[in-house]
Amino acid sequence: MIRTSEEISRKTDELDELAMAYETAVIDFAAGDYLNDFYDFYKLKKRDSKLVPSPDGFEAELAVTCSANRYKPVYEKVLELFGAPKRTMIFEDEKPVVDELENGGRGLGPFFFIFYVMFCEYDDFTLCFISGTNN
């Protein structure tokens, strides 16, 4: 199912509003080499971490991202707005990326500590979930 960029952006904003209540930000990227888009978006310089397919399914990974006792509303909203992703990707070694997100580049607004970064691939775009806290 091909969606317009306006539709994707509108739905991502709606999802992000809910996810932020669970200390998780959601960003959409175009299909293809979304990892480079992600690095460029945050002006990250350390690019030695590689994505690997998630060993668990989307629901299990989102439970880790949003925390096991709070992920369900975000999970249900993702399915309602976008459906299930084709593939969930995580960083094999995300520490360099987390360090850069916390300390360099553009930073992440209200987040001072990053817990988890997860990508959900669809045919025509990729959603990025970043959880963290300012506590």
mmCIF file with all atom_site columns, C-alpha atoms in Angstrom:
data_model
loop_
_atom_site.group_PDB
_atom_site.id
_atom_site.type_symbol
_atom_site.label_atom_id
_atom_site.label_alt_id
_atom_site.label_comp_id
_atom_site.label_asym_id
_atom_site.label_entity_id
_atom_site.label_seq_id
_atom_site.pdbx_PDB_ins_code
_atom_site.Cartn_x
_atom_site.Cartn_y
_atom_site.Cartn_z
_atom_site.occupancy
_atom_site.B_iso_or_equiv
_atom_site.pdbx_formal_charge
_atom_site.auth_seq_id
_atom_site.auth_comp_id
_atom_site.auth_asym_id
_atom_site.auth_atom_id
_atom_site.pdbx_PDB_model_num
ATOM 1   C CA . MET A 1 1   ? 0.000  0.000   0.000  1.00 0.00 ? 1   MET A CA 1
ATOM 2   C CA . ILE A 1 2   ? 1.632  3.223   -1.183 1.00 0.00 ? 2   ILE A CA 1
ATOM 3   C CA . ARG A 1 3   ? 0.800  6.285   0.911  1.00 0.00 ? 3   ARG A CA 1
ATOM 4   C CA . THR A 1 4   ? 1.427  9.954   0.229  1.00 0.00 ? 4   THR A CA 1
ATOM 5   C CA . SER A 1 5   ? 4.111  11.713  2.237  1.00 0.00 ? 5   SER A CA 1
ATOM 6   C CA . GLU A 1 6   ? 1.421  14.030  3.625  1.00 0.00 ? 6   GLU A CA 1
ATOM 7   C CA . GLU A 1 7   ? -0.618 11.055  4.877  1.00 0.00 ? 7   GLU A CA 1
ATOM 8   C CA . ILE A 1 8   ? 2.449  9.429   6.421  1.00 0.00 ? 8   ILE A CA 1
ATOM 9   C CA . SER A 1 9   ? 3.448  12.688  8.098  1.00 0.00 ? 9   SER A CA 1
ATOM 10  C CA . ARG A 1 10  ? -0.053 13.327  9.454  1.00 0.00 ? 10  ARG A CA 1
ATOM 11  C CA . LYS A 1 11  ? -0.352 9.806   10.843 1.00 0.00 ? 11  LYS A CA 1
ATOM 12  C CA . THR A 1 12  ? 3.169  9.932   12.296 1.00 0.00 ? 12  THR A CA 1
ATOM 13  C CA . ASP A 1 13  ? 2.314  13.177  14.093 1.00 0.00 ? 13  ASP A CA 1
ATOM 14  C CA . GLU A 1 14  ? -0.803 11.536  15.540 1.00 0.00 ? 14  GLU A CA 1
ATOM 15  C CA . LEU A 1 15  ? 1.192  8.495   16.651 1.00 0.00 ? 15  LEU A CA 1
ATOM 16  C CA . ASP A 1 16  ? 4.009  10.650  18.055 1.00 0.00 ? 16  ASP A CA 1
ATOM 17  C CA . GLU A 1 17  ? 1.559  12.604  20.194 1.00 0.00 ? 17  GLU A CA 1
ATOM 18  C CA . LEU A 1 18  ? 0.447  9.367   21.877 1.00 0.00 ? 18  LEU A CA 1
ATOM 19  C CA . ALA A 1 19  ? 3.938  7.847   22.034 1.00 0.00 ? 19  ALA A CA 1
ATOM 20  C CA . MET A 1 20  ? 5.397  10.929  23.742 1.00 0.00 ? 20  MET A CA 1
ATOM 21  C CA . ALA A 1 21  ? 3.114  10.187  26.704 1.00 0.00 ? 21  ALA A CA 1
ATOM 22  C CA . TYR A 1 22  ? 5.182  6.996   27.012 1.00 0.00 ? 22  TYR A CA 1
ATOM 23  C CA . GLU A 1 23  ? 8.513  8.817   26.594 1.00 0.00 ? 23  GLU A CA 1
ATOM 24  C CA . THR A 1 24  ? 8.951  7.546   23.043 1.00 0.00 ? 24  THR A CA 1
ATOM 25  C CA . ALA A 1 25  ? 9.429  9.728   19.972 1.00 0.00 ? 25  ALA A CA 1
ATOM 26  C CA . VAL A 1 26  ? 8.370  8.577   16.497 1.00 0.00 ? 26  VAL A CA 1
ATOM 27  C CA . ILE A 1 27  ? 9.947  9.876   13.290 1.00 0.00 ? 27  ILE A CA 1
ATOM 28  C CA . ASP A 1 28  ? 9.191  8.771   9.742  1.00 0.00 ? 28  ASP A CA 1
ATOM 29  C CA . PHE A 1 29  ? 11.802 8.337   7.027  1.00 0.00 ? 29  PHE A CA 1
ATOM 30  C CA . ALA A 1 30  ? 11.484 7.499   3.344  1.00 0.00 ? 30  ALA A CA 1
ATOM 31  C CA . ALA A 1 31  ? 11.955 3.913   2.226  1.00 0.00 ? 31  ALA A CA 1
ATOM 32  C CA . GLY A 1 32  ? 15.360 2.875   1.000  1.00 0.00 ? 32  GLY A CA 1
ATOM 33  C CA . ASP A 1 33  ? 18.474 3.950   2.855  1.00 0.00 ? 33  ASP A CA 1
ATOM 34  C CA . TYR A 1 34  ? 16.635 5.319   5.874  1.00 0.00 ? 34  TYR A CA 1
ATOM 35  C CA . LEU A 1 35  ? 19.626 4.752   8.138  1.00 0.00 ? 35  LEU A CA 1
ATOM 36  C CA . ASN A 1 36  ? 21.606 7.428   6.286  1.00 0.00 ? 36  ASN A CA 1
ATOM 37  C CA . ASP A 1 37  ? 18.550 9.703   6.524  1.00 0.00 ? 37  ASP A CA 1
ATOM 38  C CA . PHE A 1 38  ? 18.482 9.019   10.265 1.00 0.00 ? 38  PHE A CA 1
ATOM 39  C CA . TYR A 1 39  ? 22.186 9.845   10.657 1.00 0.00 ? 39  TYR A CA 1
ATOM 40  C CA . ASP A 1 40  ? 21.794 12.991  8.565  1.00 0.00 ? 40  ASP A CA 1
ATOM 41  C CA . PHE A 1 41  ? 18.681 14.057  10.480 1.00 0.00 ? 41  PHE A CA 1
ATOM 42  C CA . TYR A 1 42  ? 20.560 13.972  13.783 1.00 0.00 ? 42  TYR A CA 1
ATOM 43  C CA . LYS A 1 43  ? 23.926 14.974  12.293 1.00 0.00 ? 43  LYS A CA 1
ATOM 44  C CA . LEU A 1 44  ? 25.564 11.876  13.728 1.00 0.00 ? 44  LEU A CA 1
ATOM 45  C CA . LYS A 1 45  ? 29.234 11.346  12.987 1.00 0.00 ? 45  LYS A CA 1
ATOM 46  C CA . LYS A 1 46  ? 29.869 7.878   14.430 1.00 0.00 ? 46  LYS A CA 1
ATOM 47  C CA . ARG A 1 47  ? 28.432 5.545   11.832 1.00 0.00 ? 47  ARG A CA 1
ATOM 48  C CA . ASP A 1 48  ? 29.996 2.226   12.706 1.00 0.00 ? 48  ASP A CA 1
ATOM 49  C CA . SER A 1 49  ? 26.885 0.628   14.213 1.00 0.00 ? 49  SER A CA 1
ATOM 50  C CA . LYS A 1 50  ? 24.890 -1.536  11.841 1.00 0.00 ? 50  LYS A CA 1
ATOM 51  C CA . LEU A 1 51  ? 21.249 -2.510  11.891 1.00 0.00 ? 51  LEU A CA 1
ATOM 52  C CA . VAL A 1 52  ? 20.327 -6.156  12.225 1.00 0.00 ? 52  VAL A CA 1
ATOM 53  C CA . PRO A 1 53  ? 16.903 -7.790  11.894 1.00 0.00 ? 53  PRO A CA 1
ATOM 54  C CA . SER A 1 54  ? 15.084 -7.874  15.188 1.00 0.00 ? 54  SER A CA 1
ATOM 55  C CA . PRO A 1 55  ? 15.147 -11.355 16.715 1.00 0.00 ? 55  PRO A CA 1
ATOM 56  C CA . ASP A 1 56  ? 11.691 -10.777 18.187 1.00 0.00 ? 56  ASP A CA 1
ATOM 57  C CA . GLY A 1 57  ? 8.526  -9.605  16.530 1.00 0.00 ? 57  GLY A CA 1
ATOM 58  C CA . PHE A 1 58  ? 7.313  -6.033  16.313 1.00 0.00 ? 58  PHE A CA 1
ATOM 59  C CA . GLU A 1 59  ? 5.144  -6.282  19.425 1.00 0.00 ? 59  GLU A CA 1
ATOM 60  C CA . ALA A 1 60  ? 7.966  -7.713  21.560 1.00 0.00 ? 60  ALA A CA 1
ATOM 61  C CA . GLU A 1 61  ? 10.436 -5.052  20.416 1.00 0.00 ? 61  GLU A CA 1
ATOM 62  C CA . LEU A 1 62  ? 7.936  -2.245  20.989 1.00 0.00 ? 62  LEU A CA 1
ATOM 63  C CA . ALA A 1 63  ? 7.348  -3.617  24.495 1.00 0.00 ? 63  ALA A CA 1
ATOM 64  C CA . VAL A 1 64  ? 11.075 -3.166  25.130 1.00 0.00 ? 64  VAL A CA 1
ATOM 65  C CA . THR A 1 65  ? 11.109 0.280   23.527 1.00 0.00 ? 65  THR A CA 1
ATOM 66  C CA . CYS A 1 66  ? 8.092  1.734   25.337 1.00 0.00 ? 66  CYS A CA 1
ATOM 67  C CA . SER A 1 67  ? 8.490  -0.515  28.405 1.00 0.00 ? 67  SER A CA 1
ATOM 68  C CA . ALA A 1 68  ? 6.602  -3.738  28.858 1.00 0.00 ? 68  ALA A CA 1
ATOM 69  C CA . ASN A 1 69  ? 3.846  -2.308  31.012 1.00 0.00 ? 69  ASN A CA 1
ATOM 70  C CA . ARG A 1 70  ? 3.067  0.722   28.820 1.00 0.00 ? 70  ARG A CA 1
ATOM 71  C CA . TYR A 1 71  ? 3.530  -0.188  25.165 1.00 0.00 ? 71  TYR A CA 1
ATOM 72  C CA . LYS A 1 72  ? 0.043  -1.525  24.354 1.00 0.00 ? 72  LYS A CA 1
ATOM 73  C CA . PRO A 1 73  ? -1.660 1.808   23.438 1.00 0.00 ? 73  PRO A CA 1
ATOM 74  C CA . VAL A 1 74  ? 1.248  2.699   21.125 1.00 0.00 ? 74  VAL A CA 1
ATOM 75  C CA . TYR A 1 75  ? 1.209  -0.786  19.579 1.00 0.00 ? 75  TYR A CA 1
ATOM 76  C CA . GLU A 1 76  ? -2.531 -0.591  18.900 1.00 0.00 ? 76  GLU A CA 1
ATOM 77  C CA . LYS A 1 77  ? -2.191 2.904   17.392 1.00 0.00 ? 77  LYS A CA 1
ATOM 78  C CA . VAL A 1 78  ? 0.604  1.757   15.055 1.00 0.00 ? 78  VAL A CA 1
ATOM 79  C CA . LEU A 1 79  ? -1.573 -1.108  13.816 1.00 0.00 ? 79  LEU A CA 1
ATOM 80  C CA . GLU A 1 80  ? -4.569 1.220   13.407 1.00 0.00 ? 80  GLU A CA 1
ATOM 81  C CA . LEU A 1 81  ? -2.661 3.896   11.480 1.00 0.00 ? 81  LEU A CA 1
ATOM 82  C CA . PHE A 1 82  ? -0.089 1.887   9.514  1.00 0.00 ? 82  PHE A CA 1
ATOM 83  C CA . GLY A 1 83  ? -0.636 -1.835  9.999  1.00 0.00 ? 83  GLY A CA 1
ATOM 84  C CA . ALA A 1 84  ? 2.123  -4.231  11.016 1.00 0.00 ? 84  ALA A CA 1
ATOM 85  C CA . PRO A 1 85  ? 5.611  -3.449  9.671  1.00 0.00 ? 85  PRO A CA 1
ATOM 86  C CA . LYS A 1 86  ? 7.333  -5.781  7.208  1.00 0.00 ? 86  LYS A CA 1
ATOM 87  C CA . ARG A 1 87  ? 10.447 -5.925  9.348  1.00 0.00 ? 87  ARG A CA 1
ATOM 88  C CA . THR A 1 88  ? 11.704 -4.538  12.643 1.00 0.00 ? 88  THR A CA 1
ATOM 89  C CA . MET A 1 89  ? 15.346 -3.511  12.844 1.00 0.00 ? 89  MET A CA 1
ATOM 90  C CA . ILE A 1 90  ? 17.500 -2.668  15.829 1.00 0.00 ? 90  ILE A CA 1
ATOM 91  C CA . PHE A 1 91  ? 21.154 -1.685  16.196 1.00 0.00 ? 91  PHE A CA 1
ATOM 92  C CA . GLU A 1 92  ? 23.574 -4.532  16.778 1.00 0.00 ? 92  GLU A CA 1
ATOM 93  C CA . ASP A 1 93  ? 25.655 -2.195  18.927 1.00 0.00 ? 93  ASP A CA 1
ATOM 94  C CA . GLU A 1 94  ? 23.650 0.921   19.573 1.00 0.00 ? 94  GLU A CA 1
ATOM 95  C CA . LYS A 1 95  ? 25.918 2.466   22.217 1.00 0.00 ? 95  LYS A CA 1
ATOM 96  C CA . PRO A 1 96  ? 27.815 4.754   19.778 1.00 0.00 ? 96  PRO A CA 1
ATOM 97  C CA . VAL A 1 97  ? 24.514 5.940   18.308 1.00 0.00 ? 97  VAL A CA 1
ATOM 98  C CA . VAL A 1 98  ? 22.952 6.496   21.735 1.00 0.00 ? 98  VAL A CA 1
ATOM 99  C CA . ASP A 1 99  ? 26.054 8.427   22.848 1.00 0.00 ? 99  ASP A CA 1
ATOM 100 C CA . GLU A 1 100 ? 25.805 10.660  19.793 1.00 0.00 ? 100 GLU A CA 1
ATOM 101 C CA . LEU A 1 101 ? 22.076 11.205  20.245 1.00 0.00 ? 101 LEU A CA 1
ATOM 102 C CA . GLU A 1 102 ? 22.552 12.214  23.868 1.00 0.00 ? 102 GLU A CA 1
ATOM 103 C CA . ASN A 1 103 ? 25.719 14.274  23.507 1.00 0.00 ? 103 ASN A CA 1
ATOM 104 C CA . GLY A 1 104 ? 26.159 15.475  19.939 1.00 0.00 ? 104 GLY A CA 1
ATOM 105 C CA . GLY A 1 105 ? 24.394 16.510  16.776 1.00 0.00 ? 105 GLY A CA 1
ATOM 106 C CA . ARG A 1 106 ? 20.988 18.107  17.119 1.00 0.00 ? 106 ARG A CA 1
ATOM 107 C CA . GLY A 1 107 ? 20.067 16.328  20.319 1.00 0.00 ? 107 GLY A CA 1
ATOM 108 C CA . LEU A 1 108 ? 16.581 15.030  20.925 1.00 0.00 ? 108 LEU A CA 1
ATOM 109 C CA . GLY A 1 109 ? 14.628 17.901  22.428 1.00 0.00 ? 109 GLY A CA 1
ATOM 110 C CA . PRO A 1 110 ? 13.299 16.833  25.830 1.00 0.00 ? 110 PRO A CA 1
ATOM 111 C CA . PHE A 1 111 ? 15.318 13.614  25.933 1.00 0.00 ? 111 PHE A CA 1
ATOM 112 C CA . PHE A 1 112 ? 18.562 13.591  27.859 1.00 0.00 ? 112 PHE A CA 1
ATOM 113 C CA . PHE A 1 113 ? 18.929 9.843   28.228 1.00 0.00 ? 113 PHE A CA 1
ATOM 114 C CA . ILE A 1 114 ? 18.209 7.494   25.318 1.00 0.00 ? 114 ILE A CA 1
ATOM 115 C CA . PHE A 1 115 ? 17.074 3.973   26.131 1.00 0.00 ? 115 PHE A CA 1
ATOM 116 C CA . TYR A 1 116 ? 16.333 2.332   22.806 1.00 0.00 ? 116 TYR A CA 1
ATOM 117 C CA . VAL A 1 117 ? 16.224 2.942   19.048 1.00 0.00 ? 117 VAL A CA 1
ATOM 118 C CA . MET A 1 118 ? 14.047 0.761   16.804 1.00 0.00 ? 118 MET A CA 1
ATOM 119 C CA . PHE A 1 119 ? 13.089 0.980   13.129 1.00 0.00 ? 119 PHE A CA 1
ATOM 120 C CA . CYS A 1 120 ? 9.914  -0.478  11.605 1.00 0.00 ? 120 CYS A CA 1
ATOM 121 C CA . GLU A 1 121 ? 10.135 -0.952  7.840  1.00 0.00 ? 121 GLU A CA 1
ATOM 122 C CA . TYR A 1 122 ? 7.123  -0.661  5.550  1.00 0.00 ? 122 TYR A CA 1
ATOM 123 C CA . ASP A 1 123 ? 7.121  -0.759  1.741  1.00 0.00 ? 123 ASP A CA 1
ATOM 124 C CA . ASP A 1 124 ? 7.124  3.002   1.280  1.00 0.00 ? 124 ASP A CA 1
ATOM 125 C CA . PHE A 1 125 ? 8.553  4.431   4.520  1.00 0.00 ? 125 PHE A CA 1
ATOM 126 C CA . THR A 1 126 ? 10.212 3.530   7.813  1.00 0.00 ? 126 THR A CA 1
ATOM 127 C CA . LEU A 1 127 ? 9.142  4.547   11.313 1.00 0.00 ? 127 LEU A CA 1
ATOM 128 C CA . CYS A 1 128 ? 11.843 5.211   13.894 1.00 0.00 ? 128 CYS A CA 1
ATOM 129 C CA . PHE A 1 129 ? 10.990 4.814   17.580 1.00 0.00 ? 129 PHE A CA 1
ATOM 130 C CA . ILE A 1 130 ? 13.356 6.386   20.118 1.00 0.00 ? 130 ILE A CA 1
ATOM 131 C CA . SER A 1 131 ? 12.657 6.016   23.814 1.00 0.00 ? 131 SER A CA 1
ATOM 132 C CA . GLY A 1 132 ? 14.263 8.058   26.526 1.00 0.00 ? 132 GLY A CA 1
ATOM 133 C CA . THR A 1 133 ? 13.734 10.252  29.521 1.00 0.00 ? 133 THR A CA 1
ATOM 134 C CA . ASN A 1 134 ? 14.771 13.621  30.863 1.00 0.00 ? 134 ASN A CA 1
ATOM 135 C CA . ASN A 1 135 ? 14.826 12.317  34.435 1.00 0.00 ? 135 ASN A CA 1
#
